[in-house]
DNA sequence: TAGATTGTTAATCGATTAACAATC
DNA sequence: TAGATTGTTAATCGATTAACAATC
């Protein structure tokens, strides 16, 4: 599998939180933020925010801070979120439904264009305004204009099979919500680990907290 | 907010993937793994796996590898997954339903004991074997035996309110699936960022891939 | 023995943190 | 001017990677 080394991953993971706060501040009618404000809200150190903003390459105004609109644009550009990415959602179970209903994605430039499932009870029905298509029709339906991303919310047993199909259709990016390690060609990029990794972190935090192994530093 | 500095976070995030593979191999009747095998499956470098295993403190057998059962135990112990953590799920929407249906959690030692929602259409109905209780009854229902964790899958507008209630009940750990930055007392630990952070990473990978900014190294 | 593996120590790299300069 | 802020450079820390020793 192709490996893409993405620099500044920790900063990238923090970006959506900044955006969330910035949009909120804009709604309140504010037009400038200081790193102090952002840091307080994010519960992190000032210098972390500073470095992150330096990364997106925006100049602020000393003693005043950063223009909120400019900062929003700069972060979105840094994340590539000003260009819309299209996706197909495969698997209309509860997780798929949740993802489809995650409104923020449209703001992040992700547009889910089609939904597939293999359950005959679901096929043909509508889910949040999308008709659910038969998984068996992936090839015929997506061949002419394949979306950028396939979002996989299928069962573990069908994950590889579905991955093969979306790859055959020309999709290069897979966001894999199953916990199966997919075997894919070199040019396909798979984004993995959503739930389990998060719980692992939480469990270890709890464990350390209880045993007093960790200083009560921030997070 | 209290900050817990958890060392080896990247390793911890990889652990569930090792476990997944190990359980699979055990089902196949195997009793030993080498780091080579694990690395191949995880699509990572051998030395990464080696270091991670060293972290959980298990000795292997040269030329043979690690005993699968021992390695499973060691990882589970490292993650604190051999002790069951109890949780209450607040918000029985599609995301909450998906989490409730994530079978792996029981294997990871997370037991969701109760489910709450504020929707009168849902209250009193059953969801995957759990009766949905009225959010308004959180205090009375959980006061006597509060679970360890509150899993928040509520709307952004009610997130803080619900957080206050679960804290009042004595819950110390919150797994926050909303994208709201909660204000909580110092002794409460919040685990945040699930979806948006993941998409930020994927978007940047795609952006870098398209612009050719990154060498095609692995991931 | 040779080779595959674990085990260990050192080197590198990158992210975080600290310190301080610049400026409005 | 003083102080709050951005901007920049250096120091520290920790994770990854490399190199090699040990051993069955």
Coordinates of C-alpha atoms (C1' of nucleotides) in Angstrom, one line a residue:
Chain A
X1 CA 0.0 0.0 0.0
X2 CA 1.1 3.5 -0.8
X3 CA 2.2 5.4 2.2
X4 CA 1.8 9.1 2.3
X5 CA 3.8 10.9 4.9
X6 CA 1.7 13.8 6.0
X7 CA 3.7 16.3 8.0
X8 CA 2.1 18.2 11.0
X9 CA -0.6 15.6 11.6
X10 CA -1.2 16.7 15.2
X11 CA -1.7 20.3 14.0
X12 CA -4.1 19.1 11.2
X13 CA -6.2 17.2 13.8
X14 CA -6.5 20.4 15.8
X15 CA -7.6 22.5 12.8
X16 CA -11.3 21.5 12.8
X17 CA -11.6 22.7 16.4
X18 CA -10.2 26.1 15.5
X19 CA -12.7 26.3 12.7
X20 CA -15.5 25.4 14.9
X21 CA -14.7 28.1 17.3
X22 CA -14.0 30.7 14.6
X23 CA -17.4 30.1 12.9
X24 CA -19.0 30.5 16.3
X25 CA -17.2 33.8 16.9
X26 CA -18.2 35.0 13.5
X27 CA -21.8 34.3 14.2
X28 CA -21.4 36.4 17.4
X29 CA -20.4 39.3 15.1
X30 CA -16.7 39.3 16.1
X31 CA -14.1 39.9 13.4
X32 CA -10.8 39.3 15.2
X33 CA -9.4 36.6 17.4
X34 CA -6.2 36.4 19.4
X35 CA -4.3 33.2 19.9
X36 CA -5.0 33.7 23.6
X37 CA -8.7 33.4 23.0
X38 CA -8.3 30.3 20.8
X39 CA -6.0 28.7 23.3
X40 CA -8.3 29.2 26.2
X41 CA -11.2 27.7 24.3
X42 CA -9.3 24.8 23.0
X43 CA -7.8 24.2 26.4
X44 CA -4.3 24.2 25.1
X45 CA -1.2 26.3 25.3
X46 CA -1.0 29.6 23.5
X47 CA 2.2 28.6 21.7
X48 CA 0.5 25.5 20.2
X49 CA -2.2 27.7 18.6
X50 CA 0.4 30.2 17.5
X51 CA 2.5 27.5 15.7
X52 CA -0.6 26.1 14.1
X53 CA -1.6 29.4 12.7
X54 CA 1.9 30.0 11.5
X55 CA 1.5 26.8 9.6
X56 CA -1.4 27.9 7.6
X57 CA 0.6 31.0 6.7
X58 CA -1.5 33.8 7.8
X59 CA -0.1 37.1 9.1
X60 CA -1.9 38.7 12.0
X61 CA -1.9 42.2 13.4
X62 CA 0.2 42.7 16.4
X63 CA -1.8 43.7 19.5
X64 CA -5.1 42.8 17.8
X65 CA -4.9 39.3 16.5
X66 CA -6.1 37.6 13.4
X67 CA -9.0 38.5 11.1
X68 CA -11.5 35.8 11.7
X69 CA -12.6 35.5 8.0
X70 CA -9.0 35.4 6.8
X71 CA -8.1 32.8 9.3
X72 CA -11.1 30.6 8.4
X73 CA -10.1 30.9 4.8
X74 CA -6.5 30.1 5.5
X75 CA -7.3 27.0 7.6
X76 CA -9.8 25.8 5.0
X77 CA -7.2 26.2 2.3
X78 CA -4.6 24.5 4.3
X79 CA -6.9 21.5 4.8
X80 CA -8.0 21.5 1.2
X81 CA -11.6 22.1 2.4
X82 CA -12.4 24.9 0.0
X83 CA -12.5 22.3 -2.8
X84 CA -15.5 20.0 -2.6
X85 CA -14.7 16.3 -2.4
X86 CA -17.4 13.9 -3.6
X87 CA -18.1 10.6 -1.9
X88 CA -20.3 7.5 -2.0
X89 CA -21.5 6.0 1.2
X90 CA -21.5 2.3 1.2
X91 CA -23.5 0.7 4.0
X92 CA -26.7 2.4 5.2
X93 CA -26.7 1.0 8.7
X94 CA -26.7 3.1 11.8
X95 CA -23.1 4.2 11.3
X96 CA -23.7 5.1 7.7
X97 CA -26.8 7.0 8.7
X98 CA -24.9 8.9 11.3
X99 CA -22.2 9.9 8.8
X100 CA -24.8 10.9 6.2
X101 CA -26.4 13.1 8.9
X102 CA -23.2 14.8 10.0
X103 CA -24.1 18.2 8.7
X104 CA -20.6 19.6 9.2
X105 CA -19.3 17.6 6.3
X106 CA -21.0 19.9 3.8
X107 CA -19.2 22.8 5.4
X108 CA -15.9 20.9 5.2
X109 CA -16.4 20.4 1.5
X110 CA -17.5 16.7 1.6
X111 CA -20.5 15.9 -0.5
X112 CA -22.0 12.5 -0.3
X113 CA -23.6 11.9 -3.6
X114 CA -24.9 8.3 -3.4
X115 CA -25.7 5.6 -0.9
X116 CA -25.5 1.9 -1.3
X117 CA -26.6 -1.1 0.7
X118 CA -27.0 -4.8 0.2
X119 CA -30.1 -5.1 2.4
X120 CA -33.2 -5.7 0.2
X121 CA -35.3 -4.1 2.9
X122 CA -33.4 -0.9 2.5
X123 CA -32.7 -0.8 -1.2
X124 CA -35.1 1.6 -3.0
X125 CA -36.0 3.4 0.2
X126 CA -34.8 6.9 1.0
X127 CA -32.3 7.9 3.7
X128 CA -32.0 11.5 4.5
X129 CA -33.0 12.4 1.0
X130 CA -30.8 9.8 -0.7
X131 CA -32.2 6.8 -2.5
X132 CA -30.4 3.6 -1.3
X133 CA -29.1 1.7 -4.2
X134 CA -28.2 -2.0 -4.5
X135 CA -24.5 -2.6 -3.7
X136 CA -24.5 -4.9 -6.8
X137 CA -25.1 -1.9 -9.0
X138 CA -22.0 0.0 -7.8
X139 CA -20.1 -0.6 -11.0
X140 CA -22.8 0.4 -13.4
X141 CA -23.8 3.4 -11.4
X142 CA -20.5 4.9 -10.5
X143 CA -18.5 4.0 -13.6
X144 CA -19.2 7.1 -15.6
X145 CA -18.5 9.6 -12.9
X146 CA -16.8 8.0 -9.9
X147 CA -16.7 10.1 -6.8
X148 CA -13.4 10.9 -5.1
X149 CA -14.0 8.9 -1.9
X150 CA -15.7 5.7 -0.9
X151 CA -16.9 5.8 2.7
X152 CA -17.1 2.2 3.9
X153 CA -19.6 1.5 6.6
X154 CA -20.2 -2.1 5.7
X155 CA -19.8 -5.3 7.8
X156 CA -16.3 -6.7 8.3
X157 CA -17.0 -9.7 6.1
X158 CA -17.9 -7.7 3.0
X159 CA -15.4 -4.9 3.5
X160 CA -12.7 -6.2 1.2
X161 CA -15.2 -7.2 -1.5
X162 CA -16.7 -3.7 -1.5
X163 CA -13.3 -2.2 -1.5
X164 CA -12.4 -4.1 -4.6
X165 CA -15.5 -2.9 -6.4
X166 CA -15.0 0.8 -5.7
X167 CA -11.4 0.5 -6.7
X168 CA -12.5 -1.1 -10.0
X169 CA -14.7 1.8 -10.6
X170 CA -11.8 4.2 -10.3
X171 CA -12.1 5.4 -6.8
X172 CA -8.7 6.3 -5.3
X173 CA -9.6 7.2 -1.8
X174 CA -11.3 5.0 0.8
X175 CA -12.4 6.1 4.2
X176 CA -12.6 2.8 6.0
X177 CA -14.9 2.7 9.0
X178 CA -14.7 -1.0 9.3
X179 CA -11.9 -2.4 11.4
X180 CA -10.7 -4.6 8.6
X181 CA -7.2 -3.9 7.1
X182 CA -7.9 -3.6 3.4
X183 CA -5.6 -5.0 0.8
X184 CA -5.6 -2.3 -2.0
X185 CA -3.4 -1.3 -4.9
X186 CA -0.5 1.1 -4.3
X187 CA -2.3 4.1 -5.6
X188 CA -5.2 3.8 -3.3
X189 CA -5.1 5.8 0.0
X190 CA -7.0 4.3 2.9
X191 CA -7.8 6.4 6.0
X192 CA -8.4 4.0 8.9
X193 CA -9.2 3.8 12.6
X194 CA -12.1 5.8 13.9
X195 CA -13.7 4.3 16.9
X196 CA -11.4 1.8 18.4
X197 CA -8.4 4.0 18.4
X198 CA -10.4 6.7 20.3
X199 CA -11.5 4.3 22.9
X200 CA -8.0 2.9 23.4
X201 CA -6.9 6.5 24.2
X202 CA -9.7 7.1 26.5
X203 CA -9.2 3.8 28.3
X204 CA -5.5 4.4 28.9
X205 CA -6.3 7.9 30.1
X206 CA -8.7 6.5 32.6
X207 CA -6.3 3.8 33.6
X208 CA -3.5 6.3 34.2
X209 CA -5.8 8.6 36.0
X210 CA -6.9 5.9 38.4
X211 CA -3.5 4.6 39.1
X212 CA -2.1 8.1 39.5
X213 CA 0.6 7.3 37.0
X214 CA 0.2 10.6 35.2
X215 CA 0.6 14.1 36.5
X216 CA -2.7 15.9 36.1
X217 CA -1.5 17.8 33.1
X218 CA -3.9 19.1 30.5
X219 CA -5.9 17.5 27.8
Chain B
X1 CA -9.6 21.3 32.5
X2 CA -7.3 18.7 33.8
X3 CA -4.8 17.6 31.3
X4 CA -3.4 14.1 31.3
X5 CA -0.2 13.6 29.4
X6 CA -0.4 10.1 28.0
X7 CA 2.9 8.9 26.7
X8 CA 3.1 6.7 23.6
X9 CA -0.2 7.9 22.2
X10 CA 0.7 6.8 18.6
X11 CA 1.5 3.3 19.8
X12 CA -1.7 3.1 21.8
X13 CA -3.7 4.0 18.7
X14 CA -2.1 1.2 16.9
X15 CA -2.9 -1.4 19.6
X16 CA -6.5 -2.1 18.5
X17 CA -5.3 -3.1 15.1
X18 CA -2.8 -5.6 16.5
X19 CA -5.5 -7.0 18.6
X20 CA -7.8 -7.3 15.7
X21 CA -5.3 -9.3 13.7
X22 CA -4.3 -11.4 16.7
X23 CA -7.9 -12.5 17.4
X24 CA -8.2 -13.4 13.8
X25 CA -5.1 -15.5 13.8
X26 CA -6.1 -17.2 17.0
X27 CA -9.4 -18.2 15.3
X28 CA -7.4 -19.7 12.5
X29 CA -5.8 -21.9 15.1
X30 CA -2.4 -20.2 15.1
X31 CA -0.5 -19.8 18.4
X32 CA 2.5 -17.7 17.5
X33 CA 3.1 -14.4 15.6
X34 CA 6.2 -12.8 14.4
X35 CA 6.5 -9.0 14.2
X36 CA 7.1 -9.6 10.5
X37 CA 3.6 -10.9 10.1
X38 CA 2.0 -8.2 12.1
X39 CA 3.9 -5.5 10.3
X40 CA 2.9 -6.9 6.9
X41 CA -0.7 -6.9 7.9
X42 CA -0.6 -3.5 9.5
X43 CA 1.2 -2.1 6.5
X44 CA 3.8 -0.6 8.7
X45 CA 7.5 -1.1 9.4
X46 CA 8.7 -4.1 11.4
X47 CA 10.5 -1.9 13.9
X48 CA 7.3 0.0 14.7
X49 CA 5.6 -3.2 15.7
X50 CA 8.7 -4.3 17.6
X51 CA 8.8 -1.2 19.6
X52 CA 5.1 -1.3 20.3
X53 CA 5.4 -4.9 21.6
X54 CA 8.3 -3.9 23.7
X55 CA 6.1 -1.3 25.2
X56 CA 3.5 -3.8 26.5
X57 CA 6.4 -5.6 28.0
X58 CA 6.1 -9.1 26.6
X59 CA 9.1 -11.3 25.9
X60 CA 9.0 -13.3 22.7
X61 CA 10.9 -16.4 21.6
X62 CA 13.7 -15.8 19.3
X63 CA 13.2 -17.3 15.9
X64 CA 9.6 -18.1 16.7
X65 CA 7.9 -14.9 17.7
X66 CA 5.3 -14.1 20.4
X67 CA 2.7 -16.4 21.8
X68 CA -0.6 -15.0 20.5
X69 CA -2.6 -15.5 23.7
X70 CA 0.1 -13.9 25.8
X71 CA 0.4 -11.0 23.4
X72 CA -3.4 -10.5 23.4
X73 CA -3.3 -10.4 27.2
X74 CA -0.4 -8.1 27.4
X75 CA -1.9 -5.6 25.0
X76 CA -5.3 -5.7 26.8
X77 CA -3.6 -5.2 30.0
X78 CA -1.5 -2.3 28.6
X79 CA -4.8 -0.7 27.4
X80 CA -6.6 -1.4 30.6
X81 CA -9.1 -3.4 28.6
X82 CA -9.2 -6.4 30.9
X83 CA -11.2 -4.3 33.4
X84 CA -14.7 -3.5 32.3
X85 CA -15.6 0.1 32.1
X86 CA -19.3 1.0 32.3
X87 CA -20.9 3.7 30.3
X88 CA -24.2 5.5 29.7
X89 CA -25.1 6.5 26.2
X90 CA -26.8 9.8 25.9
X91 CA -28.4 10.5 22.6
X92 CA -30.1 7.6 20.8
X93 CA -29.8 9.1 17.3
X94 CA -28.1 7.4 14.4
X95 CA -24.6 8.0 15.9
X96 CA -25.6 6.7 19.3
X97 CA -27.3 3.7 17.7
X98 CA -24.1 3.0 15.8
X99 CA -22.0 3.1 18.9
X100 CA -24.4 1.0 20.8
X101 CA -24.2 -1.5 18.0
X102 CA -20.4 -1.6 17.8
X103 CA -19.9 -5.1 19.1
X104 CA -16.2 -4.8 19.5
X105 CA -16.7 -2.6 22.5
X106 CA -17.7 -5.5 24.7
X107 CA -14.5 -7.3 23.7
X108 CA -12.7 -4.1 24.6
X109 CA -14.2 -4.1 28.1
X110 CA -16.8 -1.3 27.5
X111 CA -20.3 -2.0 28.7
X112 CA -23.0 0.4 27.9
X113 CA -25.5 0.0 30.7
X114 CA -28.1 2.6 29.9
X115 CA -29.4 4.8 27.1
X116 CA -31.0 8.2 27.4
X117 CA -32.7 10.5 24.9
X118 CA -34.8 13.6 25.0
X119 CA -37.1 12.7 22.1
X120 CA -40.5 11.7 23.4
X121 CA -41.0 9.5 20.4
X122 CA -38.0 7.4 21.5
X123 CA -38.4 7.4 25.3
X124 CA -39.7 4.1 26.5
X125 CA -38.9 2.3 23.3
X126 CA -36.2 -0.3 23.1
X127 CA -32.9 0.2 21.2
X128 CA -30.8 -2.9 20.7
X129 CA -32.1 -4.4 23.9
X130 CA -31.9 -1.2 25.9
X131 CA -34.9 0.8 27.1
X132 CA -34.4 4.5 26.2
X133 CA -34.9 6.7 29.2
X134 CA -35.8 10.3 29.4
X135 CA -32.7 12.6 29.7
X136 CA -34.6 14.4 32.4
X137 CA -34.2 11.3 34.6
X138 CA -30.4 11.1 34.4
X139 CA -29.9 12.3 37.9
X140 CA -32.4 10.1 39.6
X141 CA -31.5 7.0 37.5
X142 CA -27.7 7.2 37.7
X143 CA -27.2 8.8 41.1
X144 CA -27.0 5.6 43.1
X145 CA -24.6 3.7 40.8
X146 CA -23.1 6.1 38.3
X147 CA -21.2 4.5 35.4
X148 CA -17.6 5.3 34.6
X149 CA -18.1 7.0 31.3
X150 CA -20.8 9.2 29.7
X151 CA -20.9 8.8 25.9
X152 CA -22.3 12.1 24.5
X153 CA -24.0 11.7 21.2
X154 CA -26.4 14.6 21.6
X155 CA -26.9 17.7 19.6
X156 CA -24.4 20.5 19.9
X157 CA -26.9 22.8 21.6
X158 CA -27.6 20.4 24.5
X159 CA -24.1 19.1 24.9
X160 CA -23.0 21.4 27.7
X161 CA -26.2 20.9 29.6
X162 CA -26.0 17.2 29.4
X163 CA -22.3 17.3 30.4
X164 CA -23.2 19.3 33.5
X165 CA -25.8 16.7 34.5
X166 CA -23.6 13.7 34.1
X167 CA -20.9 15.4 36.1
X168 CA -23.4 16.2 38.8
X169 CA -24.2 12.5 39.0
X170 CA -20.5 11.8 39.7
X171 CA -19.3 10.7 36.3
X172 CA -15.6 11.5 35.8
X173 CA -15.0 10.6 32.2
X174 CA -16.8 11.9 29.1
X175 CA -16.4 10.7 25.6
X176 CA -17.6 13.6 23.6
X177 CA -18.9 12.8 20.1
X178 CA -20.2 16.3 19.7
X179 CA -17.9 18.9 18.3
X180 CA -18.6 21.2 21.2
X181 CA -15.7 22.1 23.5
X182 CA -17.1 21.3 26.9
X183 CA -16.4 23.3 30.0
X184 CA -15.9 20.8 32.8
X185 CA -14.3 20.7 36.2
X186 CA -10.7 19.9 36.6
X187 CA -11.2 16.3 37.6
X188 CA -13.3 15.4 34.5
X189 CA -11.5 13.9 31.6
X190 CA -12.9 14.5 28.1
X191 CA -12.0 12.6 25.1
X192 CA -12.7 14.6 22.0
X193 CA -12.6 14.7 18.2
X194 CA -13.8 11.6 16.4
X195 CA -15.1 12.4 12.9
X196 CA -13.9 15.8 11.9
X197 CA -10.3 15.2 12.8
X198 CA -10.3 12.0 10.7
X199 CA -11.7 13.8 7.7
X200 CA -9.2 16.6 8.1
X201 CA -6.4 14.0 7.8
X202 CA -8.0 12.3 4.8
X203 CA -8.5 15.6 3.0
X204 CA -4.9 16.7 3.5
X205 CA -3.7 13.3 2.3
X206 CA -5.8 13.7 -0.8
X207 CA -4.6 17.2 -1.3
X208 CA -1.0 16.3 -1.0
X209 CA -1.4 13.3 -3.2
X210 CA -3.0 15.3 -5.9
X211 CA -0.5 18.1 -5.8
X212 CA 2.4 15.7 -5.6
X213 CA 3.7 17.4 -2.6
X214 CA 4.3 14.2 -0.8
X215 CA 6.5 11.3 -1.6
X216 CA 4.5 8.2 -2.0
X217 CA 5.6 6.8 1.3
X218 CA 3.4 4.5 3.2
X219 CA 0.2 4.8 5.1
Chain C
dT1 C1' 25.9 -23.4 10.2
dA2 C1' 22.9 -20.0 8.3
dG3 C1' 19.0 -17.4 8.8
dA4 C1' 15.1 -15.7 10.9
dT5 C1' 13.8 -13.7 14.6
dT6 C1' 13.9 -11.0 19.2
dG7 C1' 16.4 -7.6 21.9
dT8 C1' 19.0 -3.3 22.6
dT9 C1' 21.3 0.8 21.9
dA10 C1' 22.2 4.9 19.1
dA11 C1' 20.9 8.3 15.6
dT12 C1' 17.6 11.0 13.4
dC13 C1' 13.7 13.5 12.9
dG14 C1' 9.9 16.2 14.0
dA15 C1' 6.7 18.3 17.4
dT16 C1' 6.4 20.7 21.5
dT17 C1' 8.0 24.0 24.5
dA18 C1' 10.7 28.0 26.0
dA19 C1' 12.7 32.4 25.4
dC20 C1' 12.8 36.6 23.7
dA21 C1' 12.4 40.1 20.0
dA22 C1' 9.3 43.2 17.5
dT23 C1' 5.4 46.4 17.3
dC24 C1' 1.2 48.7 17.6
Chain D
dT1 C1' 4.9 54.4 27.8
dA2 C1' 3.3 49.9 29.1
dG3 C1' 1.3 46.0 27.8
dA4 C1' -0.8 42.8 24.8
dT5 C1' 0.0 40.7 21.1
dT6 C1' 2.4 38.6 16.9
dG7 C1' 6.7 36.8 15.1
dT8 C1' 11.0 34.2 15.3
dT9 C1' 14.7 31.5 16.9
dA10 C1' 16.6 28.1 20.1
dA11 C1' 16.1 24.1 23.3
dT12 C1' 13.9 20.2 24.7
dC13 C1' 11.5 16.2 24.4
dG14 C1' 9.7 12.1 22.5
dA15 C1' 8.8 9.1 18.6
dT16 C1' 10.6 7.0 14.7
dT17 C1' 14.2 5.0 12.3
dA18 C1' 18.6 2.7 11.8
dA19 C1' 22.2 -0.4 13.2
dC20 C1' 23.7 -4.2 15.2
dA21 C1' 24.0 -7.8 18.8
dA22 C1' 22.1 -12.0 20.7
dT23 C1' 20.1 -16.6 20.0
dC24 C1' 17.6 -20.6 18.8

